[in-house]
CSV table of C-alpha atoms and ligand atoms in Angstrom, one decimal:
chain,number,residue,atom,x,y,z
A,235,MET,CA,11.7,-23.8,-7.5
A,236,ASN,CA,11.6,-20.3,-5.6
A,237,LYS,CA,8.1,-20.5,-4.3
A,238,ASN,CA,7.1,-17.8,-1.6
A,239,ARG,CA,6.7,-19.2,1.9
A,240,LEU,CA,4.2,-18.2,4.4
A,241,VAL,CA,5.8,-17.5,7.8
A,242,ILE,CA,4.2,-16.5,11.2
A,243,THR,CA,5.2,-13.0,12.6
A,244,GLU,CA,5.4,-11.9,16.1
A,245,ASP,CA,1.7,-10.8,16.6
A,246,GLY,CA,0.5,-14.2,14.9
A,247,SER,CA,-0.1,-12.9,11.7
A,248,HIS,CA,1.3,-14.4,8.2
A,249,THR,CA,3.6,-12.8,5.9
A,250,LEU,CA,5.4,-14.3,2.8
A,251,PHE,CA,8.9,-14.8,2.7
A,252,VAL,CA,10.4,-14.3,-1.0
A,253,ALA,CA,13.5,-16.5,-1.3
A,254,ASP,CA,14.7,-14.5,-4.6
A,255,LEU,CA,14.8,-11.2,-2.7
A,256,ASN,CA,15.7,-12.6,0.8
A,257,GLU,CA,12.8,-10.4,2.0
A,258,HIS,CA,9.5,-10.5,3.7
A,259,TYR,CA,6.3,-8.9,2.6
A,260,HIS,CA,5.9,-7.4,6.1
A,261,SER,CA,7.9,-6.8,9.2
A,262,VAL,CA,8.5,-10.2,11.1
A,263,HIS,CA,7.7,-8.2,14.2
A,264,GLY,CA,3.9,-8.1,13.1
A,265,ALA,CA,2.3,-8.1,9.8
A,266,VAL,CA,-0.8,-6.8,11.0
A,267,ALA,CA,0.6,-4.6,13.2
A,268,GLU,CA,2.9,-3.0,10.9
A,269,SER,CA,0.2,-2.6,8.2
A,270,LYS,CA,-1.8,-0.8,11.0
A,271,HIS,CA,1.1,1.5,12.0
A,272,VAL,CA,2.2,2.5,8.6
A,273,PHE,CA,-0.8,2.5,6.4
A,274,ILE,CA,-3.9,2.8,8.6
A,275,GLU,CA,-2.9,4.9,11.6
A,276,ALA,CA,-0.3,7.2,9.5
A,277,GLY,CA,-2.3,7.3,6.4
A,278,LEU,CA,-5.9,6.4,6.4
A,279,LYS,CA,-7.0,7.9,9.7
A,280,PRO,CA,-5.7,11.4,9.1
A,281,MET,CA,-7.5,11.3,5.9
A,282,LEU,CA,-10.7,10.0,7.4
A,283,SER,CA,-11.1,13.1,9.3
A,284,LYS,CA,-10.9,15.2,6.1
A,285,LYS,CA,-13.1,13.3,3.6
A,286,LYS,CA,-16.2,11.2,3.4
A,287,GLN,CA,-15.0,9.5,0.0
A,288,ILE,CA,-11.5,8.8,-0.1
A,289,SER,CA,-9.5,7.4,-3.3
A,290,VAL,CA,-6.5,5.3,-2.4
A,291,LEU,CA,-3.9,4.0,-4.4
A,292,GLU,CA,-1.7,1.0,-3.4
A,293,ILE,CA,1.7,0.1,-5.0
A,294,GLY,CA,2.5,-3.6,-4.2
A,295,LEU,CA,-1.2,-4.9,-3.1
A,296,GLY,CA,0.3,-8.3,-2.4
A,297,THR,CA,-1.5,-10.3,0.3
A,298,GLY,CA,-4.4,-7.5,0.3
A,299,LEU,CA,-3.7,-7.0,4.0
A,300,ASN,CA,-3.6,-3.2,3.8
A,301,ALA,CA,-6.7,-3.2,1.5
A,302,ALA,CA,-8.7,-5.4,3.8
A,303,LEU,CA,-7.8,-3.3,6.8
A,304,ALA,CA,-8.6,-0.1,4.9
A,305,LEU,CA,-12.1,-1.6,4.0
A,306,LEU,CA,-12.8,-2.5,7.7
A,307,GLU,CA,-11.9,1.0,8.8
A,308,ALA,CA,-14.1,2.6,5.9
A,309,GLU,CA,-17.0,0.4,7.3
A,310,ASN,CA,-16.3,1.3,10.7
A,311,ASN,CA,-16.4,5.0,9.9
A,312,ASN,CA,-18.9,5.0,7.3
A,313,VAL,CA,-16.7,6.3,4.6
A,314,GLN,CA,-16.5,5.4,1.1
A,315,LEU,CA,-13.1,4.1,-0.2
A,316,ILE,CA,-12.2,3.7,-4.0
A,317,TYR,CA,-9.2,1.6,-3.8
A,318,THR,CA,-6.8,0.8,-6.6
A,319,GLY,CA,-4.3,-1.9,-6.0
A,320,ILE,CA,-1.2,-2.5,-8.3
A,321,GLU,CA,0.2,-6.0,-8.4
A,322,PRO,CA,2.1,-7.7,-11.2
A,323,LYS,CA,2.5,-11.0,-9.6
A,324,PRO,CA,-0.7,-11.9,-7.7
A,325,ILE,CA,-0.2,-14.7,-5.0
A,326,ASP,CA,-1.5,-18.0,-5.4
A,327,THR,CA,-4.8,-19.1,-4.5
A,328,GLU,CA,-3.8,-21.8,-2.3
A,329,VAL,CA,-1.6,-19.1,-0.2
A,330,VAL,CA,-4.5,-16.6,-0.2
A,331,ASN,CA,-6.8,-19.4,1.1
A,332,GLN,CA,-4.3,-20.0,4.2
A,333,LEU,CA,-3.9,-16.3,5.3
A,334,ASN,CA,-4.9,-16.1,8.8
A,335,TYR,CA,-5.4,-12.4,9.1
A,336,PHE,CA,-9.0,-12.9,10.0
A,337,SER,CA,-7.9,-14.6,13.5
A,338,ILE,CA,-5.8,-11.6,14.3
A,339,ASP,CA,-8.1,-8.7,13.2
A,340,GLY,CA,-11.7,-8.3,11.8
A,341,GLY,CA,-12.8,-12.0,12.2
A,342,GLU,CA,-15.2,-13.1,9.4
A,343,ARG,CA,-15.5,-9.8,7.7
A,344,MET,CA,-11.6,-9.8,7.3
A,345,ARG,CA,-11.7,-13.2,5.7
A,346,GLU,CA,-14.6,-12.3,3.2
A,347,ALA,CA,-12.6,-9.0,2.4
A,348,ILE,CA,-9.4,-11.0,1.7
A,349,MET,CA,-11.3,-13.4,-0.6
A,350,SER,CA,-13.2,-10.6,-2.3
A,351,ILE,CA,-9.9,-8.8,-2.9
A,352,HIS,CA,-8.2,-11.6,-4.4
A,353,HIS,CA,-11.2,-13.5,-6.1
A,354,GLY,CA,-12.8,-10.3,-8.0
A,355,GLU,CA,-12.4,-9.4,-11.6
A,356,ARG,CA,-9.1,-7.9,-12.4
A,357,SER,CA,-9.2,-4.4,-14.0
A,358,HIS,CA,-12.6,-3.6,-13.3
A,359,ALA,CA,-13.8,-1.8,-10.4
A,360,PHE,CA,-16.3,-3.8,-8.2
A,361,SER,CA,-17.9,-3.2,-4.8
A,362,ILE,CA,-17.1,-5.1,-1.8
A,363,GLY,CA,-19.9,-4.1,0.5
A,364,LYS,CA,-21.6,-0.7,0.8
A,365,HIS,CA,-18.1,1.2,1.6
A,366,PHE,CA,-15.5,-0.2,-0.6
A,367,VAL,CA,-15.0,-0.2,-4.4
A,368,MET,CA,-12.0,-2.4,-5.4
A,369,ASN,CA,-9.9,-1.9,-8.7
A,370,TYR,CA,-7.2,-4.7,-8.9
A,371,LEU,CA,-4.9,-3.8,-11.6
A,372,GLU,CA,-2.5,-6.8,-12.6
A,373,ALA,CA,0.4,-4.6,-13.7
A,374,ARG,CA,3.8,-2.7,-12.9
A,375,ILE,CA,3.8,0.6,-11.7
A,376,GLN,CA,6.1,1.7,-14.2
A,377,ASP,CA,3.7,0.6,-17.0
A,378,ILE,CA,0.6,2.3,-15.8
A,379,ARG,CA,-0.5,5.9,-16.7
A,380,PHE,CA,-3.0,7.8,-14.2
A,381,ASP,CA,-5.1,10.7,-14.7
A,382,ASN,CA,-3.8,13.7,-13.0
A,383,GLU,CA,-5.1,14.4,-9.6
A,384,THR,CA,-6.8,11.1,-9.1
A,385,PHE,CA,-5.7,9.9,-5.8
A,386,ASP,CA,-6.2,11.3,-2.2
A,387,LEU,CA,-3.8,8.7,-0.6
A,388,VAL,CA,-1.0,6.4,-1.6
A,389,PHE,CA,0.1,3.3,0.2
A,390,PHE,CA,3.6,2.9,-1.1
A,391,ASP,CA,4.5,-0.9,-0.1
A,392,ALA,CA,6.9,-2.1,-2.6
A,393,PHE,CA,9.9,-4.1,-1.6
A,394,SER,CA,12.9,-2.3,-0.2
A,395,PRO,CA,15.0,0.2,-2.4
A,396,THR,CA,17.9,-2.2,-1.8
A,397,SER,CA,15.6,-5.3,-3.3
A,398,GLN,CA,13.9,-3.3,-6.1
A,399,PRO,CA,15.6,0.0,-6.7
A,400,GLU,CA,13.8,0.4,-9.9
A,401,LEU,CA,10.6,1.4,-7.9
A,402,TRP,CA,12.1,4.1,-5.8
A,403,THR,CA,13.0,6.4,-8.6
A,404,ILE,CA,12.2,9.6,-9.6
A,405,ASP,CA,10.1,8.6,-12.7
A,406,VAL,CA,8.0,6.5,-10.3
A,407,PHE,CA,7.5,9.4,-7.8
A,408,ARG,CA,6.9,11.8,-10.4
A,409,LYS,CA,4.1,9.7,-11.8
A,410,ILE,CA,2.6,9.4,-8.2
A,411,PHE,CA,3.1,13.3,-7.5
A,412,SER,CA,0.9,13.9,-10.6
A,413,ALA,CA,-1.8,11.4,-9.6
A,414,ILE,CA,-2.3,12.7,-6.1
A,415,GLN,CA,-4.5,15.7,-5.2
A,416,PRO,CA,-3.1,18.6,-3.9
A,417,ASN,CA,-3.3,18.3,0.1
A,418,GLY,CA,-3.0,14.4,-0.5
A,419,PHE,CA,-0.2,12.2,0.8
A,420,LEU,CA,1.8,9.0,0.2
A,421,VAL,CA,3.0,6.9,3.3
A,422,THR,CA,5.6,4.4,3.2
A,423,TYR,CA,7.6,2.4,5.9
A,424,VAL,CA,10.8,3.4,4.3
A,425,ALA,CA,12.9,6.4,5.7
A,426,LYS,CA,16.0,6.1,3.6
A,427,GLY,CA,17.5,9.8,3.0
A,428,GLU,CA,18.1,9.2,-0.5
A,429,VAL,CA,14.5,8.0,-1.2
A,430,ARG,CA,13.2,11.2,0.5
A,431,ARG,CA,15.5,13.4,-1.5
A,432,THR,CA,14.1,11.8,-4.7
A,433,MET,CA,10.5,12.6,-3.2
A,434,LYS,CA,11.4,16.1,-2.4
A,435,ALA,CA,13.1,16.7,-6.1
A,436,CYS,CA,9.2,15.8,-7.4
A,437,GLY,CA,7.7,18.5,-5.3
A,438,PHE,CA,6.7,16.3,-1.9
A,439,GLU,CA,7.3,17.8,1.4
A,440,ILE,CA,8.6,15.1,3.7
A,441,GLU,CA,7.3,14.5,7.0
A,442,LYS,CA,9.3,12.0,9.4
A,443,LEU,CA,7.1,9.8,11.6
A,444,PRO,CA,8.2,7.1,14.1
A,445,GLY,CA,8.6,3.8,12.5
A,446,PHE,CA,7.1,0.5,13.5
A,447,ALA,CA,8.8,-1.8,16.0
A,448,GLY,CA,12.2,-0.5,16.6
A,449,LYS,CA,12.4,1.4,13.1
A,450,ARG,CA,13.4,4.7,13.9
A,451,GLU,CA,11.3,6.5,11.1
A,452,MET,CA,8.8,6.0,8.5
A,453,THR,CA,7.8,8.7,5.7
A,454,ARG,CA,4.7,10.8,5.0
A,455,ALA,CA,5.3,12.8,1.9
A,456,HIS,CA,2.7,15.5,1.2
A,457,LYS,CA,1.6,17.2,-2.0
A,458,PRO,CA,1.3,20.9,-1.2
A,459,LEU,CA,-1.8,22.7,-2.0
A,460,ILE,CA,0.3,24.9,-4.5
A,461,THR,CA,3.1,23.3,-6.2
A,462,ILE,CA,5.9,25.2,-7.6
A,463,PRO,CA,7.1,23.9,-11.0
A,464,LEU,CA,10.6,22.2,-10.6
A,465,THR,CA,13.0,21.7,-13.0
A,466,ILE,CA,15.4,18.8,-12.5
B,133,LIG,C1,6.4,-5.7,0.3
B,133,LIG,S1,5.3,-6.5,-0.5
B,133,LIG,C2,3.8,-5.8,-0.3
B,133,LIG,C3,2.9,-6.3,0.7
B,133,LIG,C4,1.5,-6.0,0.4
B,133,LIG,N1,1.2,-4.7,0.6
B,133,LIG,C5,0.6,-6.8,1.5
B,133,LIG,O1,0.1,-6.3,2.4
B,133,LIG,O2,0.7,-8.0,1.5
B,133,LIG,C6,5.7,-5.6,-2.1
B,133,LIG,C7,4.8,-6.0,-3.2
B,133,LIG,O3,5.0,-5.4,-4.5
B,133,LIG,C8,4.8,-6.0,-5.5
B,133,LIG,N2,5.7,-5.5,-6.7
B,133,LIG,C9,6.9,-5.9,-7.4
B,133,LIG,N3,7.1,-5.2,-8.5
B,133,LIG,C10,6.2,-4.3,-8.6
B,133,LIG,C11,5.9,-3.3,-9.5
B,133,LIG,N4,6.7,-2.9,-10.5
B,133,LIG,N5,4.8,-2.4,-9.3
B,133,LIG,C12,4.0,-2.7,-8.3
B,133,LIG,N6,3.9,-3.7,-7.4
B,133,LIG,C13,5.1,-4.5,-7.5
B,133,LIG,C14,5.3,-7.5,-5.2
B,133,LIG,O4,4.8,-8.6,-6.0
B,133,LIG,C15,5.0,-7.4,-3.7
B,133,LIG,O5,3.5,-8.0,-3.6
């Protein structure tokens, strides 16, 4: 049996350990802290100052932590989020029920957000409060087609390029590039040169930012306002 196992990280919050990949869903130095550093501080917050309605795509919804933190941020800032989360392997209900994120951040509203994200309908948009529309797609990124220029912001939170090289490919990043609005951007915890070169080949402009907890860098990849067609 290769069931994922809940583990407590350094800030007290849960992550999942995946035995098959020998990898955790988040940094062992703090799941909530990492999620805030990479996706909220470097991703959502800069976008909050630009728009009052933001369309977010997450690749690898997992525990729903990034989505729930984004919901809290939207409510605190009176901004509307339309949140599409892609996840081919939803986590078990018994694991969802044990997640302790509410005791680290957000209290009861965090608990409600996590429950609503996981127990809502799949493939149908539904509201969680006044500021958040959730669309949970139980699918692989490779199998989804998006309309062009749908998203302002992408949280790219797949497993590492070593564990899941098939998700860090030119095909996947081309698809995401087309689906992002000009001036929109993608954030990820990964800083690998090869990944950045692949993103650049799709037209992204790469910004290097300080990584979480001792990691030297993370990546913010921007879609420029004017895109020069590239032949690869
Ligand atoms: C690093 S974990 C994500 C952690 C998650 N964002 C969270 O806060 O819990 C990577 C996630 O990507 C999902 N995943 C695996 N293959 C995928 C695929 N082909 N497309 C989209 N997501 C995938 C995994 O099931 C896992 O939930």
